[in-house]
Amino acid sequence: MNTLLKFATCGSVDDGKSTMIGRMLFDAKLLFTDQERTLLLEGRRESGEIDYSLLLDGLMAEREQRITIDVAYRYFTTKRRSFIVADAPGHEEYTRNMAVAASFADLAVILVDVTRGAAIQTRRHLRICAMMGIEHFVFAVNKMDLLHYDQRRFEKVERELMRMAAEYEIRSLRIIPMSATEGDNVTRRSERMPWYVGPSLLEHLEEVDARRADAEEGFVLPVQRVCRPNRNFRGFQGQIEAGSVAVGDELTALPSGERARVARILNAGAEAERAEAGCAVTVALDGEIDVSRGCALVRGARAEAADLFSAQILWMDDARLVEGKSYILKLGTKSVPAAVVRIRCKIDVNTGDEVPADAVYKNEMAICEISTSEKIALSRFRDHRALGALILIDRLTNMTAGGGVVLQVLRRSRNLFRQDMAVTREFRARQKGQEPRTVWLTGLSGAGKSAIANELEKRLAAMGRHTMLLDGDNVRLGLNRNLGFEEADRIENIRRIAEVAKLMNDAGLIAIVACISPYRQDRQNAREIIGADSFVEVYVSTPLEECERRDAKGLYVRARSGEIPNFTGISSPYEPPRAPAVALDTSRVPLADCVEAVLRALREREA
Amino acid sequence: MQMRAHLDELEAEAIYIMREVAAECERPVMLYSIGKDSSVMLRLALKAFYPEKPPFPLLHINTTWKFREMIAFRDRVAKKYGVEILEYINQDGLAQGINPFDHGAAYTDIMKTQALRQALDLYGFTAALGGGRRDEEKSRAKERVFSFRNASHAWDPKNQRPELWKLYNARVNVRGEEIRAFPLSNWTEADVWRYIQQENIEIVSLYFAKERPFVRRDGNIIMVDDDRMKLRPGEVIEHGKIRFRTLGCYPLTGGVESDADTLDKVVAETLGALTSERTSRVIDRDGGSASMEKRKREGYF
């Protein structure tokens, strides 16, 4: 019977990875003739030699830049086995692509340049592969020809690799000295290294037993869909991920916990008495129980219904992982809203060191706690792959933003909830991905405060920021309706506006206040209420003559005639700020530039 | 636990993918090209959802230049299995008389790529299942199983969604965005043929050698399927036993001289063959080895 081996290759072009794969296909006479023609046509370098790597680098950008950007899948068959190679690029920036390749494979071939020994990137490759669940490894120690096939140099590297590998749970490990360019130990055993008694790479791949050594305990069937062609049939469709099932078996549905017995099994559409792991089945039960897509049918499995767990994750999105932000979690066949409620630490991908962190960026690894909006069927990744592997999807862009594995299912005690889920000002701010600030615009009536405030809010909204505009005139119509223009009322007016702005900041929002606020002391009070770090004072310094000339509301005319008493600038003083963050004269600076200046001031505060 | 046979594993994987599409996508469709891969896809879909019928229609983009035997086969299959097959023809292209003789690459673009985009928009499909395989061609080798296409149906190879384990991300936002899903991603041509043999799947008779009229053109054997075939000066119609390894528009599909007239013979001949299959499809040669990637970026399947 012809079996299939899926393996990943890790390493960069410099390690000779593409040459190794190309060589394997070439030597094993696995190339179709037209591919050979392509190779000869495109592959001639100055030396006139064949460039095997051109077989593999498929995309236009890759050929132009002579690098591998994305995972490529290659297929070949020998007399003994069928193979699928997931060829992963080695650069650090493509860590996520290596994870993609590793999650697909049962075995990893990691290229090591013998002249450089076990490098940092070797550690990285091993760590990612191990995280994604690979338990079978080959180290291809390449470029032996450059060291004249020296046994001692190989053994030195071999010792380093053994030490490195000892940190992980590895079921099979093979370390092979190789020269991909010369063809030593790729498909045929090398005569130039008689001291090496093991198999060539291809021989090993043909023979290795890469089944998961520990067959998972019990039976697991994540339900993909409910099949209901008519009222007499209700079947649950999915692929068996662990164990086997027979007609008559009692199964438990997760998360509901309800039980029923198997009445019928269809294996790939055909009636069956039993079915085993790997089969795509439809299972009908003898009782009506609560099962829908995303549920799991289990028996004797190490799985449970839960809504809080710790996970090791790899972040893959350009936008950083934000604590508290809602993502779509896909685990098994279930998609559910979920949030990372706590980042415990980052793991240095190269060294394995745990470092404290409150944000996780692209290609970084972290351990965190994830909370789902409802209970789902869950298990540790090491117990059940299918119920312990997950991805996080950004709800706005729909990008697959992160992937990971469940380490531990957590109990949600009240205490833990309070401690971990404290919804603080910082938490809410992070949720919105911004620093809360109060932009306080002060200046004469008609100076252009509202115009700047409105335009500023539009710009911030367009940048995806969350804002709230508090216009002095509007606040006086509502919250401050009971206040007049006497001194005590004026102080109270500013105090209330400052308190509201502070609440907005606590909610994570950027508050924009447009209000004459003529007295230095009032503004100082506001600064103290809001907090000096958050308070951004903007002085709209348009001169009185210009304000009076504009007189959009006709207030200056009425003030001059004495109709309005205590009018700022006419019958009441305006005290300009001594050190505003920005000063803007709208009679000289266009509106767009004013807004730009405020945005600049906000950015400076962030940095 | 016993190791599962290679073909069983591929079959289960394809069924899993089809079920994910049916469960997660709002309005899926299955592309049906009438070729052998489509026959395999249909068989898998029938198995995946049984005792239910496949919960999506099939869509055939007809360039109007398909082999006559293909159209007859299509209509027979629809009836036999009781599945809905939608046919879409780019009426604009038809009215303009776009044809493979005079319009070259523009023909493929207008009657296939544009037609597909029009059909997807017309019916509002949010996901399309296709029979593409990664072993076919360089850029396919890098494509995800669930391949996201933007609102203009274009593929962005540099911005693919990472695909981990079998946690396929089928989410789309804007109207017009869609997922192209490839259940046969991990199959090779040999696997397809072996599966056809194992399951005894009916395929179009053009795959079997038979006495047929043809001309030799630019190193290809082109069948004269009807009287629209324009002969070039000096070309003479020959008669001989030929068959096809892939099917498409007859003026663009190269045949091979062969005596393989049974499934077993065809499989034996194919597995021993030394040319990978798309070389016999003339259109892929235009534009060198990057041409498929270019067309995919423009919305081709």
PDB file of N, CA and C in Angstrom, chain A residues 1-2 32-34 42 59-63 70 72-73 75 81-82 100 103-104 132 211 224-225 227 237-239 241 268-269 277-278 281-282 293 330 332 335 391 396 398 400 404, chain B residues 1 3-4 6 11-12 16 19-20 23-24 47-50 52 134 141-142 144 158 160-169 171-173 185-186 188 274 276 279 289-290 293 297:
ATOM      1  N   MET A   1       0.839  -1.207   0.000  1.00  0.00           N
ATOM      2  CA  MET A   1       0.000   0.000   0.000  1.00  0.00           C
ATOM      3  C   MET A   1       0.870   1.252   0.000  1.00  0.00           C
ATOM      4  N   ASN A   2       0.529   2.176  -0.871  1.00  0.00           N
ATOM      5  CA  ASN A   2       1.321   3.390  -1.002  1.00  0.00           C
ATOM      6  C   ASN A   2       0.906   4.406   0.068  1.00  0.00           C
ATOM      7  N   PHE A  32       9.492  16.145 -14.822  1.00  0.00           N
ATOM      8  CA  PHE A  32       8.909  15.970 -16.135  1.00  0.00           C
ATOM      9  C   PHE A  32       9.814  16.665 -17.146  1.00  0.00           C
ATOM     10  N   THR A  33       9.774  16.220 -18.374  1.00  0.00           N
ATOM     11  CA  THR A  33      10.732  16.755 -19.353  1.00  0.00           C
ATOM     12  C   THR A  33      10.586  18.253 -19.566  1.00  0.00           C
ATOM     13  N   ASP A  34       9.344  18.768 -19.533  1.00  0.00           N
ATOM     14  CA  ASP A  34       9.221  20.201 -19.799  1.00  0.00           C
ATOM     15  C   ASP A  34       9.761  21.023 -18.646  1.00  0.00           C
ATOM     16  N   GLU A  42      16.051  28.621 -18.210  1.00  0.00           N
ATOM     17  CA  GLU A  42      16.101  29.744 -17.275  1.00  0.00           C
ATOM     18  C   GLU A  42      17.270  29.638 -16.312  1.00  0.00           C
ATOM     19  N   LEU A  59       6.979  32.482  -7.755  1.00  0.00           N
ATOM     20  CA  LEU A  59       6.316  33.744  -8.049  1.00  0.00           C
ATOM     21  C   LEU A  59       7.253  34.716  -8.760  1.00  0.00           C
ATOM     22  N   MET A  60       6.645  35.651  -9.483  1.00  0.00           N
ATOM     23  CA  MET A  60       7.453  36.597 -10.259  1.00  0.00           C
ATOM     24  C   MET A  60       8.414  37.366  -9.357  1.00  0.00           C
ATOM     25  N   ALA A  61       7.871  37.870  -8.228  1.00  0.00           N
ATOM     26  CA  ALA A  61       8.711  38.656  -7.316  1.00  0.00           C
ATOM     27  C   ALA A  61       9.850  37.802  -6.779  1.00  0.00           C
ATOM     28  N   GLU A  62       9.582  36.516  -6.601  1.00  0.00           N
ATOM     29  CA  GLU A  62      10.610  35.638  -6.055  1.00  0.00           C
ATOM     30  C   GLU A  62      11.742  35.438  -7.054  1.00  0.00           C
ATOM     31  N   ARG A  63      11.370  35.290  -8.321  1.00  0.00           N
ATOM     32  CA  ARG A  63      12.417  35.086  -9.319  1.00  0.00           C
ATOM     33  C   ARG A  63      13.219  36.364  -9.517  1.00  0.00           C
ATOM     34  N   ASP A  70       7.007  32.734  -0.218  1.00  0.00           N
ATOM     35  CA  ASP A  70       5.912  31.974   0.368  1.00  0.00           C
ATOM     36  C   ASP A  70       6.187  30.469   0.298  1.00  0.00           C
ATOM     37  N   ALA A  72       5.953  26.807  -0.820  1.00  0.00           N
ATOM     38  CA  ALA A  72       5.617  26.131  -2.070  1.00  0.00           C
ATOM     39  C   ALA A  72       5.410  24.652  -1.767  1.00  0.00           C
ATOM     40  N   TYR A  73       4.452  24.061  -2.435  1.00  0.00           N
ATOM     41  CA  TYR A  73       4.167  22.652  -2.228  1.00  0.00           C
ATOM     42  C   TYR A  73       4.625  21.876  -3.448  1.00  0.00           C
ATOM     43  N   TYR A  75       5.341  17.836  -5.185  1.00  0.00           N
ATOM     44  CA  TYR A  75       4.797  16.488  -5.101  1.00  0.00           C
ATOM     45  C   TYR A  75       5.715  15.539  -5.829  1.00  0.00           C
ATOM     46  N   ARG A  81       7.011   5.371  -1.854  1.00  0.00           N
ATOM     47  CA  ARG A  81       6.184   6.286  -1.085  1.00  0.00           C
ATOM     48  C   ARG A  81       5.812   7.514  -1.922  1.00  0.00           C
ATOM     49  N   SER A  82       4.695   8.166  -1.531  1.00  0.00           N
ATOM     50  CA  SER A  82       4.348   9.464  -2.119  1.00  0.00           C
ATOM     51  C   SER A  82       4.744  10.547  -1.122  1.00  0.00           C
ATOM     52  N   VAL A 100       3.208  27.981   8.694  1.00  0.00           N
ATOM     53  CA  VAL A 100       2.245  27.428   7.747  1.00  0.00           C
ATOM     54  C   VAL A 100       2.727  26.065   7.253  1.00  0.00           C
ATOM     55  N   SER A 103       2.736  23.391  10.098  1.00  0.00           N
ATOM     56  CA  SER A 103       1.430  22.892  10.533  1.00  0.00           C
ATOM     57  C   SER A 103       0.886  21.849   9.568  1.00  0.00           C
ATOM     58  N   PHE A 104       1.439  21.851   8.360  1.00  0.00           N
ATOM     59  CA  PHE A 104       0.982  20.944   7.309  1.00  0.00           C
ATOM     60  C   PHE A 104       1.694  19.593   7.391  1.00  0.00           C
ATOM     61  N   MET A 132       4.349  23.822  16.356  1.00  0.00           N
ATOM     62  CA  MET A 132       3.238  23.444  15.484  1.00  0.00           C
ATOM     63  C   MET A 132       2.959  21.945  15.544  1.00  0.00           C
ATOM     64  N   ARG A 211       4.114   8.448  11.809  1.00  0.00           N
ATOM     65  CA  ARG A 211       2.804   8.521  12.448  1.00  0.00           C
ATOM     66  C   ARG A 211       2.975   9.118  13.824  1.00  0.00           C
ATOM     67  N   GLN A 224     -18.655  19.393  11.274  1.00  0.00           N
ATOM     68  CA  GLN A 224     -18.555  20.443  10.256  1.00  0.00           C
ATOM     69  C   GLN A 224     -19.917  20.984   9.866  1.00  0.00           C
ATOM     70  N   ARG A 225     -20.846  20.065   9.679  1.00  0.00           N
ATOM     71  CA  ARG A 225     -22.185  20.528   9.303  1.00  0.00           C
ATOM     72  C   ARG A 225     -23.220  19.462   9.639  1.00  0.00           C
ATOM     73  N   CYS A 227     -26.369  17.470   8.305  1.00  0.00           N
ATOM     74  CA  CYS A 227     -26.949  17.057   7.031  1.00  0.00           C
ATOM     75  C   CYS A 227     -28.397  16.665   7.280  1.00  0.00           C
ATOM     76  N   GLN A 237     -21.759  15.671  10.021  1.00  0.00           N
ATOM     77  CA  GLN A 237     -20.674  15.410   9.086  1.00  0.00           C
ATOM     78  C   GLN A 237     -19.370  16.016   9.585  1.00  0.00           C
ATOM     79  N   GLY A 238     -18.312  15.247   9.452  1.00  0.00           N
ATOM     80  CA  GLY A 238     -16.998  15.730   9.865  1.00  0.00           C
ATOM     81  C   GLY A 238     -15.951  14.661   9.621  1.00  0.00           C
ATOM     82  N   GLN A 239     -14.696  15.010   9.948  1.00  0.00           N
ATOM     83  CA  GLN A 239     -13.613  14.060   9.787  1.00  0.00           C
ATOM     84  C   GLN A 239     -13.186  13.565  11.169  1.00  0.00           C
ATOM     85  N   GLU A 241     -10.993  12.733  14.011  1.00  0.00           N
ATOM     86  CA  GLU A 241      -9.654  13.235  14.307  1.00  0.00           C
ATOM     87  C   GLU A 241      -8.879  12.301  15.227  1.00  0.00           C
ATOM     88  N   ALA A 268     -17.418   8.385   3.767  1.00  0.00           N
ATOM     89  CA  ALA A 268     -17.325   8.944   2.413  1.00  0.00           C
ATOM     90  C   ALA A 268     -18.574   8.578   1.615  1.00  0.00           C
ATOM     91  N   GLY A 269     -19.721   8.664   2.269  1.00  0.00           N
ATOM     92  CA  GLY A 269     -20.987   8.464   1.578  1.00  0.00           C
ATOM     93  C   GLY A 269     -21.473   7.019   1.542  1.00  0.00           C
ATOM     94  N   ALA A 277      -9.951   7.026  12.585  1.00  0.00           N
ATOM     95  CA  ALA A 277      -9.348   8.349  12.426  1.00  0.00           C
ATOM     96  C   ALA A 277      -8.971   8.612  10.968  1.00  0.00           C
ATOM     97  N   GLY A 278      -9.274   9.800  10.496  1.00  0.00           N
ATOM     98  CA  GLY A 278      -8.954  10.177   9.124  1.00  0.00           C
ATOM     99  C   GLY A 278     -10.163  10.106   8.206  1.00  0.00           C
ATOM    100  N   VAL A 281     -16.786  11.248   7.676  1.00  0.00           N
ATOM    101  CA  VAL A 281     -17.995  10.467   7.953  1.00  0.00           C
ATOM    102  C   VAL A 281     -19.233  11.342   8.118  1.00  0.00           C
ATOM    103  N   THR A 282     -20.377  10.656   8.065  1.00  0.00           N
ATOM    104  CA  THR A 282     -21.643  11.245   8.485  1.00  0.00           C
ATOM    105  C   THR A 282     -22.197  10.302   9.554  1.00  0.00           C
ATOM    106  N   ARG A 293     -22.905  22.790  13.971  1.00  0.00           N
ATOM    107  CA  ARG A 293     -21.538  23.021  13.530  1.00  0.00           C
ATOM    108  C   ARG A 293     -20.734  23.640  14.671  1.00  0.00           C
ATOM    109  N   LYS A 330     -10.981  30.613  15.565  1.00  0.00           N
ATOM    110  CA  LYS A 330     -11.432  29.373  14.938  1.00  0.00           C
ATOM    111  C   LYS A 330     -10.637  28.240  15.542  1.00  0.00           C
ATOM    112  N   GLY A 332     -10.950  23.914  15.860  1.00  0.00           N
ATOM    113  CA  GLY A 332     -11.725  22.802  15.328  1.00  0.00           C
ATOM    114  C   GLY A 332     -12.616  23.341  14.219  1.00  0.00           C
ATOM    115  N   SER A 335     -16.206  28.704  15.099  1.00  0.00           N
ATOM    116  CA  SER A 335     -15.769  30.097  15.014  1.00  0.00           C
ATOM    117  C   SER A 335     -16.555  30.878  16.053  1.00  0.00           C
ATOM    118  N   ILE A 391      -6.732  29.505  15.286  1.00  0.00           N
ATOM    119  CA  ILE A 391      -6.293  30.743  14.641  1.00  0.00           C
ATOM    120  C   ILE A 391      -7.157  31.887  15.164  1.00  0.00           C
ATOM    121  N   LEU A 396     -12.114  43.077  11.393  1.00  0.00           N
ATOM    122  CA  LEU A 396     -12.285  44.118  10.382  1.00  0.00           C
ATOM    123  C   LEU A 396     -11.692  43.708   9.047  1.00  0.00           C
ATOM    124  N   ASN A 398     -10.422  40.644   8.287  1.00  0.00           N
ATOM    125  CA  ASN A 398     -10.566  39.213   8.019  1.00  0.00           C
ATOM    126  C   ASN A 398      -9.241  38.494   7.808  1.00  0.00           C
ATOM    127  N   THR A 400      -6.027  36.336   8.764  1.00  0.00           N
ATOM    128  CA  THR A 400      -5.646  35.387   9.796  1.00  0.00           C
ATOM    129  C   THR A 400      -4.483  36.025  10.534  1.00  0.00           C
ATOM    130  N   GLY A 404      -2.078  29.379  17.004  1.00  0.00           N
ATOM    131  CA  GLY A 404      -1.449  28.873  18.201  1.00  0.00           C
ATOM    132  C   GLY A 404      -2.021  27.566  18.677  1.00  0.00           C
TER     133      GLY A 404
ATOM    134  N   MET B   1      -2.806   1.978  15.289  1.00  0.00           N
ATOM    135  CA  MET B   1      -3.584   2.573  14.187  1.00  0.00           C
ATOM    136  C   MET B   1      -2.896   2.291  12.865  1.00  0.00           C
ATOM    137  N   MET B   3      -1.849   2.691   8.991  1.00  0.00           N
ATOM    138  CA  MET B   3      -1.630   3.824   8.089  1.00  0.00           C
ATOM    139  C   MET B   3      -2.669   3.787   6.977  1.00  0.00           C
ATOM    140  N   ARG B   4      -3.204   4.933   6.652  1.00  0.00           N
ATOM    141  CA  ARG B   4      -4.237   4.964   5.634  1.00  0.00           C
ATOM    142  C   ARG B   4      -3.617   5.096   4.258  1.00  0.00           C
ATOM    143  N   HIS B   6      -2.864   6.392   0.667  1.00  0.00           N
ATOM    144  CA  HIS B   6      -2.683   7.722   0.120  1.00  0.00           C
ATOM    145  C   HIS B   6      -3.974   8.298  -0.485  1.00  0.00           C
ATOM    146  N   GLU B  11      -8.887  11.766  -0.478  1.00  0.00           N
ATOM    147  CA  GLU B  11     -10.338  11.834  -0.628  1.00  0.00           C
ATOM    148  C   GLU B  11     -10.970  12.482   0.605  1.00  0.00           C
ATOM    149  N   ALA B  12     -10.535  12.047   1.792  1.00  0.00           N
ATOM    150  CA  ALA B  12     -11.099  12.597   3.031  1.00  0.00           C
ATOM    151  C   ALA B  12     -10.785  14.083   3.147  1.00  0.00           C
ATOM    152  N   TYR B  16     -13.477  17.094   3.343  1.00  0.00           N
ATOM    153  CA  TYR B  16     -13.431  18.052   4.459  1.00  0.00           C
ATOM    154  C   TYR B  16     -13.487  19.488   3.935  1.00  0.00           C
ATOM    155  N   ARG B  19     -16.942  20.415   2.592  1.00  0.00           N
ATOM    156  CA  ARG B  19     -17.902  20.631   3.683  1.00  0.00           C
ATOM    157  C   ARG B  19     -17.656  21.971   4.372  1.00  0.00           C
ATOM    158  N   GLU B  20     -16.374  22.350   4.512  1.00  0.00           N
ATOM    159  CA  GLU B  20     -16.074  23.644   5.124  1.00  0.00           C
ATOM    160  C   GLU B  20     -16.652  24.773   4.275  1.00  0.00           C
ATOM    161  N   ALA B  23     -20.359  24.898   4.695  1.00  0.00           N
ATOM    162  CA  ALA B  23     -20.793  25.333   6.023  1.00  0.00           C
ATOM    163  C   ALA B  23     -20.482  26.803   6.281  1.00  0.00           C
ATOM    164  N   GLU B  24     -19.377  27.298   5.750  1.00  0.00           N
ATOM    165  CA  GLU B  24     -18.932  28.637   6.119  1.00  0.00           C
ATOM    166  C   GLU B  24     -19.271  29.719   5.102  1.00  0.00           C
ATOM    167  N   LYS B  47     -20.290  12.376  -2.672  1.00  0.00           N
ATOM    168  CA  LYS B  47     -19.957  11.607  -1.475  1.00  0.00           C
ATOM    169  C   LYS B  47     -20.015  12.472  -0.210  1.00  0.00           C
ATOM    170  N   ALA B  48     -19.511  13.703  -0.332  1.00  0.00           N
ATOM    171  CA  ALA B  48     -19.338  14.554   0.846  1.00  0.00           C
ATOM    172  C   ALA B  48     -20.659  14.844   1.541  1.00  0.00           C
ATOM    173  N   PHE B  49     -21.725  15.028   0.747  1.00  0.00           N
ATOM    174  CA  PHE B  49     -22.964  15.516   1.343  1.00  0.00           C
ATOM    175  C   PHE B  49     -24.047  14.447   1.443  1.00  0.00           C
ATOM    176  N   TYR B  50     -23.790  13.269   0.850  1.00  0.00           N
ATOM    177  CA  TYR B  50     -24.766  12.200   0.864  1.00  0.00           C
ATOM    178  C   TYR B  50     -25.270  11.945   2.289  1.00  0.00           C
ATOM    179  N   GLU B  52     -27.633  13.939   1.282  1.00  0.00           N
ATOM    180  CA  GLU B  52     -28.107  15.193   0.705  1.00  0.00           C
ATOM    181  C   GLU B  52     -27.441  15.372  -0.655  1.00  0.00           C
ATOM    182  N   ARG B 134      -1.997  21.854  -7.042  1.00  0.00           N
ATOM    183  CA  ARG B 134      -0.728  22.566  -6.884  1.00  0.00           C
ATOM    184  C   ARG B 134       0.377  21.980  -7.753  1.00  0.00           C
ATOM    185  N   ALA B 141       1.448  26.247  -7.111  1.00  0.00           N
ATOM    186  CA  ALA B 141       2.168  25.562  -6.042  1.00  0.00           C
ATOM    187  C   ALA B 141       2.252  26.424  -4.797  1.00  0.00           C
ATOM    188  N   LYS B 142       2.022  27.726  -4.957  1.00  0.00           N
ATOM    189  CA  LYS B 142       2.142  28.644  -3.823  1.00  0.00           C
ATOM    190  C   LYS B 142       0.772  29.104  -3.344  1.00  0.00           C
ATOM    191  N   ARG B 144      -2.951  29.055  -1.586  1.00  0.00           N
ATOM    192  CA  ARG B 144      -3.600  28.427  -0.445  1.00  0.00           C
ATOM    193  C   ARG B 144      -4.752  27.532  -0.904  1.00  0.00           C
ATOM    194  N   LYS B 158       1.337  38.163  -2.774  1.00  0.00           N
ATOM    195  CA  LYS B 158       2.209  38.613  -1.695  1.00  0.00           C
ATOM    196  C   LYS B 158       1.439  38.833  -0.397  1.00  0.00           C
ATOM    197  N   GLN B 160      -1.174  36.695   0.934  1.00  0.00           N
ATOM    198  CA  GLN B 160      -2.069  35.568   1.172  1.00  0.00           C
ATOM    199  C   GLN B 160      -2.280  35.378   2.675  1.00  0.00           C
ATOM    200  N   ARG B 161      -3.471  34.907   3.023  1.00  0.00           N
ATOM    201  CA  ARG B 161      -3.737  34.626   4.429  1.00  0.00           C
ATOM    202  C   ARG B 161      -2.955  33.379   4.835  1.00  0.00           C
ATOM    203  N   PRO B 162      -2.256  33.466   5.975  1.00  0.00           N
ATOM    204  CA  PRO B 162      -1.558  32.260   6.430  1.00  0.00           C
ATOM    205  C   PRO B 162      -2.579  31.136   6.641  1.00  0.00           C
ATOM    206  N   GLU B 163      -2.230  29.919   6.241  1.00  0.00           N
ATOM    207  CA  GLU B 163      -3.166  28.807   6.377  1.00  0.00           C
ATOM    208  C   GLU B 163      -2.551  27.767   7.298  1.00  0.00           C
ATOM    209  N   LEU B 164      -3.075  27.665   8.510  1.00  0.00           N
ATOM    210  CA  LEU B 164      -2.506  26.763   9.505  1.00  0.00           C
ATOM    211  C   LEU B 164      -3.403  25.547   9.699  1.00  0.00           C
ATOM    212  N   TRP B 165      -2.734  24.369   9.830  1.00  0.00           N
ATOM    213  CA  TRP B 165      -3.451  23.109   9.969  1.00  0.00           C
ATOM    214  C   TRP B 165      -4.570  23.068   8.930  1.00  0.00           C
ATOM    215  N   LYS B 166      -5.788  22.675   9.378  1.00  0.00           N
ATOM    216  CA  LYS B 166      -6.883  22.781   8.403  1.00  0.00           C
ATOM    217  C   LYS B 166      -7.910  23.776   8.900  1.00  0.00           C
ATOM    218  N   LEU B 167      -7.406  24.823   9.545  1.00  0.00           N
ATOM    219  CA  LEU B 167      -8.271  25.894  10.037  1.00  0.00           C
ATOM    220  C   LEU B 167      -8.420  26.927   8.924  1.00  0.00           C
ATOM    221  N   TYR B 168      -9.252  26.614   7.960  1.00  0.00           N
ATOM    222  CA  TYR B 168      -9.393  27.479   6.794  1.00  0.00           C
ATOM    223  C   TYR B 168     -10.181  28.739   7.139  1.00  0.00           C
ATOM    224  N   ASN B 169      -9.691  29.858   6.661  1.00  0.00           N
ATOM    225  CA  ASN B 169     -10.340  31.148   6.910  1.00  0.00           C
ATOM    226  C   ASN B 169     -11.167  31.511   5.687  1.00  0.00           C
ATOM    227  N   ARG B 171     -13.609  33.842   5.606  1.00  0.00           N
ATOM    228  CA  ARG B 171     -14.371  35.070   5.827  1.00  0.00           C
ATOM    229  C   ARG B 171     -14.137  36.111   4.737  1.00  0.00           C
ATOM    230  N   VAL B 172     -15.220  36.715   4.280  1.00  0.00           N
ATOM    231  CA  VAL B 172     -15.142  37.826   3.325  1.00  0.00           C
ATOM    232  C   VAL B 172     -16.014  38.964   3.847  1.00  0.00           C
ATOM    233  N   ASN B 173     -15.679  40.175   3.430  1.00  0.00           N
ATOM    234  CA  ASN B 173     -16.366  41.365   3.915  1.00  0.00           C
ATOM    235  C   ASN B 173     -17.298  41.964   2.899  1.00  0.00           C
ATOM    236  N   SER B 185      -6.089  20.421  -4.104  1.00  0.00           N
ATOM    237  CA  SER B 185      -4.767  21.057  -4.004  1.00  0.00           C
ATOM    238  C   SER B 185      -3.626  20.053  -3.932  1.00  0.00           C
ATOM    239  N   ASN B 186      -3.788  19.037  -3.102  1.00  0.00           N
ATOM    240  CA  ASN B 186      -2.674  18.128  -2.830  1.00  0.00           C
ATOM    241  C   ASN B 186      -2.681  16.870  -3.692  1.00  0.00           C
ATOM    242  N   THR B 188      -1.987  14.888  -7.264  1.00  0.00           N
ATOM    243  CA  THR B 188      -1.175  15.009  -8.481  1.00  0.00           C
ATOM    244  C   THR B 188      -2.006  14.452  -9.635  1.00  0.00           C
ATOM    245  N   LEU B 274       6.124  11.604 -20.027  1.00  0.00           N
ATOM    246  CA  LEU B 274       7.230  12.437 -19.593  1.00  0.00           C
ATOM    247  C   LEU B 274       6.997  13.932 -19.796  1.00  0.00           C
ATOM    248  N   SER B 276       4.601  17.087 -18.434  1.00  0.00           N
ATOM    249  CA  SER B 276       3.566  17.433 -17.466  1.00  0.00           C
ATOM    250  C   SER B 276       2.418  18.090 -18.221  1.00  0.00           C
ATOM    251  N   THR B 279       1.481  21.515 -20.647  1.00  0.00           N
ATOM    252  CA  THR B 279       2.169  21.845 -21.900  1.00  0.00           C
ATOM    253  C   THR B 279       1.297  21.538 -23.103  1.00  0.00           C
ATOM    254  N   SER B 289       6.817  31.477 -18.414  1.00  0.00           N
ATOM    255  CA  SER B 289       6.405  30.677 -17.269  1.00  0.00           C
ATOM    256  C   SER B 289       5.633  31.493 -16.236  1.00  0.00           C
ATOM    257  N   ALA B 290       5.605  32.811 -16.377  1.00  0.00           N
ATOM    258  CA  ALA B 290       4.863  33.607 -15.404  1.00  0.00           C
ATOM    259  C   ALA B 290       3.438  33.871 -15.848  1.00  0.00           C
ATOM    260  N   GLU B 293       0.446  33.021 -13.435  1.00  0.00           N
ATOM    261  CA  GLU B 293       0.362  33.927 -12.294  1.00  0.00           C
ATOM    262  C   GLU B 293      -0.312  35.226 -12.710  1.00  0.00           C
ATOM    263  N   ARG B 297      -3.816  36.746 -11.242  1.00  0.00           N
ATOM    264  CA  ARG B 297      -3.936  38.072 -10.642  1.00  0.00           C
ATOM    265  C   ARG B 297      -5.112  38.822 -11.266  1.00  0.00           C
TER     266      ARG B 297
END
